[in-house]
Short mmCIF file of C-alpha atoms and ligand atoms in Angstrom, two decimals:
data_model
loop_
_atom_site.label_atom_id
_atom_site.label_comp_id
_atom_site.label_asym_id
_atom_site.label_seq_id
_atom_site.Cartn_x
_atom_site.Cartn_y
_atom_site.Cartn_z
CA MET A 1 65.38 98.05 95.87
CA LYS A 2 67.88 100.73 94.93
CA ILE A 3 71.41 100.84 96.07
CA GLY A 4 72.55 104.19 97.51
CA THR A 5 75.46 105.77 99.17
CA LEU A 6 77.04 109.48 99.91
CA ALA A 7 78.71 110.93 97.22
CA SER A 8 82.54 110.48 98.38
CA HIS A 9 85.13 107.96 99.19
CA SER A 10 84.36 104.85 97.24
CA ALA A 11 81.20 106.30 95.66
CA LEU A 12 82.24 105.78 92.20
CA ASN A 13 83.23 102.06 92.92
CA ILE A 14 79.93 101.29 94.62
CA ILE A 15 77.55 103.05 92.04
CA THR A 16 79.21 101.76 88.94
CA GLY A 17 79.17 98.26 90.67
CA ALA A 18 75.47 98.50 91.44
CA LYS A 19 74.75 99.62 87.87
CA ALA A 20 76.69 96.75 86.40
CA GLU A 21 74.52 94.44 88.26
CA GLY A 22 71.23 96.11 86.82
CA PHE A 23 70.23 98.05 90.17
CA GLU A 24 68.67 101.67 90.11
CA THR A 25 71.28 103.75 92.27
CA ALA A 26 71.03 106.62 94.36
CA LEU A 27 74.06 108.87 94.80
CA TYR A 28 73.50 111.56 97.64
CA CYS A 29 75.50 114.37 96.68
CA THR A 30 76.20 118.06 97.89
CA PRO A 31 75.99 120.82 95.21
CA ASP A 32 79.68 121.38 95.27
CA ARG A 33 80.51 117.72 93.89
CA ILE A 34 77.62 117.45 91.33
CA PRO A 35 79.83 118.52 88.42
CA PHE A 36 82.48 116.09 89.32
CA TYR A 37 79.94 113.01 89.52
CA LYS A 38 78.25 114.25 86.35
CA SER A 39 81.39 114.24 84.55
CA PHE A 40 81.30 110.39 85.00
CA GLY A 41 77.89 110.12 83.35
CA LEU A 42 76.34 109.58 86.82
CA GLY A 43 73.98 112.22 86.61
CA ASP A 44 70.77 110.09 86.59
CA SER A 45 71.83 108.64 89.95
CA ILE A 46 72.43 112.02 91.70
CA ILE A 47 70.19 113.07 94.28
CA GLU A 48 70.97 116.74 95.68
CA LEU A 49 71.29 117.28 99.44
CA GLU A 50 72.42 120.65 101.07
CA SER A 51 74.39 118.61 103.35
CA PHE A 52 75.09 115.00 104.13
CA ASP A 53 72.98 115.41 107.28
CA GLU A 54 69.94 115.57 105.33
CA LEU A 55 70.19 111.84 104.44
CA LEU A 56 68.57 111.00 107.58
CA GLU A 57 65.32 113.13 106.96
CA LEU A 58 64.75 111.18 103.66
CA ASP A 59 62.26 108.26 103.09
CA LEU A 60 64.88 105.46 102.31
CA SER A 61 62.62 102.48 102.67
CA ASP A 62 63.34 101.33 99.14
CA VAL A 63 67.18 102.07 99.38
CA ILE A 64 69.89 99.69 100.62
CA ILE A 65 72.71 102.09 101.94
CA ILE A 66 76.34 101.06 101.51
CA PRO A 67 78.45 102.57 104.19
CA HIS A 68 81.89 103.66 103.46
CA GLY A 69 84.50 105.60 105.38
CA SER A 70 83.00 109.24 104.83
CA PHE A 71 79.59 107.91 105.51
CA VAL A 72 80.52 106.79 109.00
CA ALA A 73 82.52 109.98 109.46
CA TYR A 74 79.78 112.35 108.31
CA ILE A 75 76.65 110.74 109.95
CA GLY A 76 78.66 109.14 112.93
CA ALA A 77 78.26 105.67 114.48
CA ASP A 78 75.93 106.88 117.06
CA ARG A 79 73.33 108.16 114.87
CA ILE A 80 73.74 105.16 112.41
CA LEU A 81 73.26 102.74 115.18
CA LYS A 82 70.13 104.33 116.19
CA SER A 83 68.73 105.01 112.79
CA ASP A 84 66.43 102.73 110.93
CA LEU A 85 68.73 102.91 107.65
CA GLN A 86 68.91 99.55 105.69
CA ILE A 87 72.60 99.29 105.81
CA PHE A 88 74.57 96.44 104.10
CA GLY A 89 76.76 95.29 106.60
CA ASN A 90 76.88 95.11 110.35
CA LYS A 91 75.90 98.34 112.19
CA GLU A 92 77.12 96.76 115.38
CA LEU A 93 80.69 96.54 114.17
CA LEU A 94 80.84 100.29 114.19
CA LYS A 95 80.78 100.13 117.93
CA TRP A 96 83.75 97.68 118.06
CA GLU A 97 85.85 100.02 115.62
CA GLU A 98 84.98 103.14 117.60
CA ASP A 99 86.05 101.89 120.90
CA ARG A 100 89.83 101.09 121.30
CA ASN A 101 89.42 98.41 123.89
CA LEU A 102 86.58 96.56 121.91
CA LYS A 103 88.70 96.86 118.80
CA SER A 104 91.73 95.11 120.56
CA GLN A 105 89.50 92.47 122.17
CA MET A 106 88.15 91.70 118.75
CA MET A 107 91.55 91.48 117.16
CA ILE A 108 93.12 89.40 119.87
CA GLU A 109 90.16 87.00 119.76
CA ALA A 110 90.86 86.67 116.03
CA GLY A 111 94.49 85.51 116.85
CA LEU A 112 95.90 88.41 115.21
CA ASN A 113 99.41 89.54 116.30
CA VAL A 114 98.71 93.16 117.67
CA PRO A 115 101.48 95.65 118.52
CA ARG A 116 102.12 95.82 122.36
CA GLU A 117 99.84 98.31 124.09
CA TYR A 118 101.36 99.92 127.21
CA LYS A 119 99.07 100.66 129.87
CA HIS A 120 101.57 102.89 131.94
CA LEU A 121 104.19 105.21 130.77
CA ASP A 122 106.61 103.39 133.20
CA GLU A 123 106.39 100.11 131.11
CA ILE A 124 107.61 101.83 127.86
CA ASP A 125 110.93 100.31 126.63
CA SER A 126 110.69 100.64 122.80
CA PRO A 127 109.59 103.33 120.36
CA VAL A 128 106.02 104.06 120.52
CA ILE A 129 103.23 105.65 118.56
CA VAL A 130 100.90 107.80 120.74
CA LYS A 131 97.42 107.85 119.60
CA THR A 132 94.92 110.40 120.60
CA HIS A 133 91.33 108.93 121.32
CA GLY A 134 88.71 109.51 118.87
CA ALA A 135 90.90 110.96 116.34
CA ALA A 136 90.09 110.16 112.71
CA GLY A 137 93.07 109.54 110.13
CA GLY A 138 96.04 109.69 112.57
CA GLU A 139 95.45 113.28 113.61
CA GLY A 140 97.31 114.27 116.43
CA TYR A 141 99.44 111.11 116.66
CA PHE A 142 103.12 111.46 117.18
CA ILE A 143 106.03 108.94 117.52
CA ALA A 144 108.50 109.00 120.51
CA ALA A 145 111.68 107.02 120.86
CA ASN A 146 111.26 106.76 124.59
CA LYS A 147 109.24 107.89 127.83
CA LYS A 148 111.06 111.16 128.13
CA GLU A 149 110.10 112.06 124.62
CA ILE A 150 106.44 111.30 125.14
CA GLU A 151 106.20 113.35 128.44
CA GLU A 152 107.53 116.32 126.61
CA ASN A 153 104.61 116.24 124.01
CA LEU A 154 101.68 115.23 125.91
CA ASP A 155 98.66 117.44 126.26
CA PRO A 156 97.16 117.03 129.60
CA SER A 157 93.74 117.62 128.44
CA LYS A 158 93.82 114.68 125.99
CA LYS A 159 93.46 110.95 126.46
CA TYR A 160 96.11 108.79 124.94
CA SER A 161 97.16 105.25 124.13
CA PHE A 162 100.57 104.06 123.59
CA GLN A 163 101.32 101.58 121.22
CA GLU A 164 104.60 99.74 120.20
CA TYR A 165 105.82 101.47 116.94
CA ILE A 166 106.22 98.91 114.34
CA VAL A 167 108.91 99.58 111.51
CA GLY A 168 107.94 98.01 108.19
CA THR A 169 105.82 98.05 105.15
CA LYS A 170 101.95 99.04 105.85
CA ILE A 171 99.74 96.39 104.18
CA PHE A 172 95.90 96.81 104.05
CA THR A 173 94.17 93.68 103.01
CA THR A 174 90.48 93.47 101.97
CA TYR A 175 88.22 90.50 102.27
CA PHE A 176 84.52 90.07 101.35
CA ASN A 177 82.53 87.59 103.49
CA SER A 178 79.91 86.25 101.51
CA ILE A 179 76.72 85.17 103.10
CA ALA A 180 75.14 83.99 99.70
CA GLN A 181 78.12 81.79 98.88
CA ASP A 182 78.91 80.77 102.49
CA ARG A 183 82.62 81.59 101.87
CA LEU A 184 85.46 84.08 102.83
CA GLU A 185 86.99 85.95 99.65
CA ILE A 186 90.19 87.31 99.92
CA PHE A 187 89.85 90.39 97.58
CA GLY A 188 93.15 92.40 97.36
CA ALA A 189 95.84 94.41 99.18
CA ASP A 190 96.92 98.01 98.95
CA ILE A 191 99.30 100.35 100.59
CA ARG A 192 98.01 103.49 101.93
CA TYR A 193 100.24 106.53 100.97
CA GLU A 194 100.30 108.76 103.84
CA THR A 195 101.77 112.51 104.16
CA ASP A 196 104.23 113.06 105.03
CA ALA A 197 104.88 109.85 107.24
CA ASP A 198 105.81 108.31 103.70
CA ALA A 199 107.69 111.35 102.41
CA ASN A 200 111.42 110.80 101.88
CA LEU A 201 112.47 114.05 103.64
CA ARG A 202 111.09 115.34 106.83
CA PHE A 203 112.59 117.50 109.31
CA ASP A 204 110.84 116.86 112.57
CA ASP A 205 109.64 113.86 114.69
CA ARG A 206 105.97 114.66 114.20
CA PRO A 207 104.90 113.08 110.89
CA SER A 208 101.37 113.50 109.77
CA PHE A 209 99.48 110.16 108.68
CA ILE A 210 96.80 111.90 106.63
CA VAL A 211 96.05 109.48 103.78
CA ILE A 212 96.71 110.79 100.19
CA GLY A 213 95.68 107.87 98.27
CA ASN A 214 96.33 104.16 97.75
CA LEU A 215 98.75 102.08 95.83
CA PRO A 216 97.95 98.49 94.65
CA VAL A 217 100.16 95.81 95.98
CA VAL A 218 100.25 92.20 95.14
CA LEU A 219 101.55 90.09 98.10
CA ARG A 220 103.99 87.19 97.89
CA GLU A 221 101.52 84.36 97.32
CA SER A 222 102.72 82.65 100.50
CA THR A 223 102.19 85.75 102.63
CA LEU A 224 98.59 86.02 101.06
CA ALA A 225 97.72 82.47 102.29
CA GLN A 226 98.79 83.74 105.84
CA TYR A 227 96.41 86.88 105.40
CA PHE A 228 93.67 84.47 104.36
CA ASP A 229 93.98 82.47 107.70
CA MET A 230 93.81 85.95 109.36
CA GLY A 231 90.57 86.81 107.66
CA VAL A 232 89.03 83.41 108.78
CA GLY A 233 90.04 84.18 112.28
CA PHE A 234 88.44 87.64 112.26
CA VAL A 235 85.34 86.05 110.83
CA ASN A 236 85.14 83.70 113.53
CA ALA A 237 86.01 86.18 116.29
CA PHE A 238 83.25 88.36 115.04
CA GLN A 239 80.60 85.45 115.09
CA LYS A 240 81.94 84.63 118.62
CA LEU A 241 81.84 88.08 120.18
CA VAL A 242 79.06 89.83 118.23
CA GLY A 243 76.79 86.56 117.88
CA GLN A 244 76.15 87.69 114.09
CA LYS A 245 77.58 86.68 110.67
CA LEU A 246 80.13 89.09 109.40
CA VAL A 247 78.56 90.76 106.19
CA GLY A 248 80.51 91.75 103.13
CA PRO A 249 83.73 93.86 102.97
CA PHE A 250 86.19 94.23 105.79
CA CYS A 251 89.95 95.18 105.97
CA ILE A 252 92.69 94.24 108.26
CA GLU A 253 95.23 96.99 108.68
CA THR A 254 98.90 95.70 108.99
CA ILE A 255 102.55 96.33 109.05
CA ILE A 256 105.02 93.69 107.93
CA ASP A 257 108.43 93.87 109.63
CA ARG A 258 111.85 92.94 108.43
CA ASN A 259 111.46 89.39 109.84
CA GLN A 260 107.97 89.23 107.75
CA LYS A 261 106.00 89.16 110.97
CA ILE A 262 102.73 90.48 110.54
CA TYR A 263 101.35 93.01 113.02
CA SER A 264 97.63 93.98 112.98
CA PHE A 265 96.85 97.51 114.28
CA GLU A 266 93.47 98.15 112.98
CA PHE A 267 90.35 96.98 111.03
CA SER A 268 87.39 98.31 109.16
CA GLY A 269 84.07 96.64 108.89
CA ARG A 270 82.97 97.96 105.63
CA ILE A 271 84.33 98.94 102.01
CA VAL A 272 87.70 100.78 102.32
CA ALA A 273 88.95 103.33 99.87
CA GLY A 274 91.92 100.96 99.05
CA THR A 275 89.66 98.77 97.08
CA ASN A 276 89.32 101.65 94.58
CA VAL A 277 92.82 100.44 93.12
CA TRP A 278 91.07 97.28 92.07
CA MET A 279 88.43 98.66 89.77
CA PRO A 280 87.67 96.92 87.54
CA THR A 281 88.97 93.75 88.91
CA SER A 282 91.49 92.29 91.43
CA PRO A 283 93.69 89.35 90.48
CA TYR A 284 91.95 87.22 93.04
CA SER A 285 88.22 88.16 92.35
CA PHE A 286 89.09 87.44 88.64
CA THR A 287 90.49 84.06 89.71
CA LEU A 288 87.18 83.50 91.63
CA PHE A 289 84.69 84.85 89.13
CA GLY A 290 86.43 84.48 85.78
CA GLU A 291 85.41 87.75 84.96
CA GLN A 292 85.94 91.53 86.09
CA MET A 293 84.72 91.94 89.60
CA TRP A 294 85.57 95.17 91.83
CA MET A 295 84.38 95.49 95.32
CA GLY A 296 81.19 97.81 94.47
CA ARG A 297 79.95 95.14 91.92
CA ARG A 298 80.67 92.49 94.39
CA ILE A 299 78.54 94.10 96.95
CA ALA A 300 75.76 94.37 94.41
CA LEU A 301 76.02 90.71 93.20
CA GLU A 302 75.71 89.70 96.79
CA ILE A 303 72.54 91.68 97.35
CA LYS A 304 71.20 90.38 94.13
CA GLN A 305 71.77 86.84 95.19
CA LEU A 306 70.46 87.11 98.62
CA MET A 307 67.40 88.84 97.25
CA ALA A 308 66.94 85.66 94.73
CA SER A 309 67.02 83.28 97.80
CA SER A 310 64.89 85.76 100.17
CA MET A 311 67.91 86.02 102.39
CA LEU A 312 68.27 89.82 102.15
CA ASP A 313 67.13 90.54 105.69
CA GLU A 314 70.28 88.62 106.77
CA VAL A 315 72.49 91.25 105.75
CA LEU A 316 70.64 94.54 106.35
CA ARG A 317 71.73 95.03 109.98
P1 ATP B 401 91.90 105.62 110.17
O1 ATP B 401 90.78 105.54 111.02
O2 ATP B 401 92.04 106.40 108.88
O3 ATP B 401 92.41 104.02 109.89
P2 ATP B 401 93.10 106.03 112.67
O4 ATP B 401 92.97 107.43 113.40
O5 ATP B 401 92.29 105.01 113.29
O6 ATP B 401 92.93 106.08 111.07
P3 ATP B 401 95.41 104.34 112.84
O7 ATP B 401 94.86 103.43 111.55
O8 ATP B 401 95.41 103.60 113.91
O9 ATP B 401 94.68 105.75 112.77
O10 ATP B 401 96.73 104.73 112.27
C1 ATP B 401 97.13 105.78 111.36
C2 ATP B 401 98.69 105.43 110.82
O11 ATP B 401 99.52 105.69 111.94
C3 ATP B 401 98.81 104.10 110.09
O12 ATP B 401 98.29 104.05 108.78
C4 ATP B 401 100.16 103.78 110.21
O13 ATP B 401 100.81 104.60 109.28
C5 ATP B 401 100.51 104.48 111.52
N1 ATP B 401 100.29 103.46 112.59
C6 ATP B 401 99.30 103.30 113.30
N2 ATP B 401 99.83 102.38 114.26
C7 ATP B 401 101.05 101.89 114.23
C8 ATP B 401 102.08 101.20 114.79
N3 ATP B 401 101.75 100.39 115.80
N4 ATP B 401 103.34 101.11 114.39
C9 ATP B 401 103.80 102.00 113.33
N5 ATP B 401 102.81 102.75 112.57
C10 ATP B 401 101.78 102.74 113.05
#
């Protein structure tokens, strides 16, 4: 079996990790990006596609696909769910991520502290973040201090949800749920730097939340212990609501306020780009493995161990 992914997002992380564990690799790459990936010596992995859509036309019976954020964005949850791609992870989770109501249900079941969601404009009594439905990367979001400000900015043709705006530090914590080792591993945390919400100077109240990159952050150990418990809650909630074991990497997206209260506003059930900051290792994966272990390698190691014990079918969902 080969390990493959689309050439974007965390492909360097994934492909380098698969190679480190001795796998053959397939990097599906559009022509414009070939020189970039070749510059890292990955020419032997490249399979050229005119567009990422072509992936679905290929015979991928000997490839385990590692889904990442761009993979989900380009191919779309719907087509992934209907496809017979051998995906490492839970296809089912994509549905829970995409639907705001299901997403909230999962986070509440996990025991996470989620920002208040207002059902009606009349209930609003705090600053809010107004989220458009189906937007990726915070596009079209705006913040408002009160109901009047919201009403002035609403576009009647769009569907919105209104969430309590939490002032604090954004922390994205990644985990790896190992089926082979039967354990939850806390992997690391990062801060997503967003333009221009994170800029020092702005002259309007419509910041953009477009992600520019990620910064590593090492949490206070006592705080990290709290995140570990949150991860355990998430794994259990997933098992209960979906009836499957959660496979591999996932991320809980949070804001910590001035009282050190942790609010969770999102999750991702796959590798996130924030793990790129922890190549070649995170402090916690080093503690666990006694050697360098980045997320791409961790995924490949899991696949190798499951293959050795004939359990691979359990993680290709
Ligand atoms: P992505 O899919 O890239 O995660 P998204 O469209 O699902 O993006 P969110 O992750 O929900 O959007 O939010 C985008 C950004 O908006 C967050 O990274 C954060 O900066 C800000 N944000 C979201 N919810 C809140 C909140 N309740 N309080 C304060 N800021 C928030």
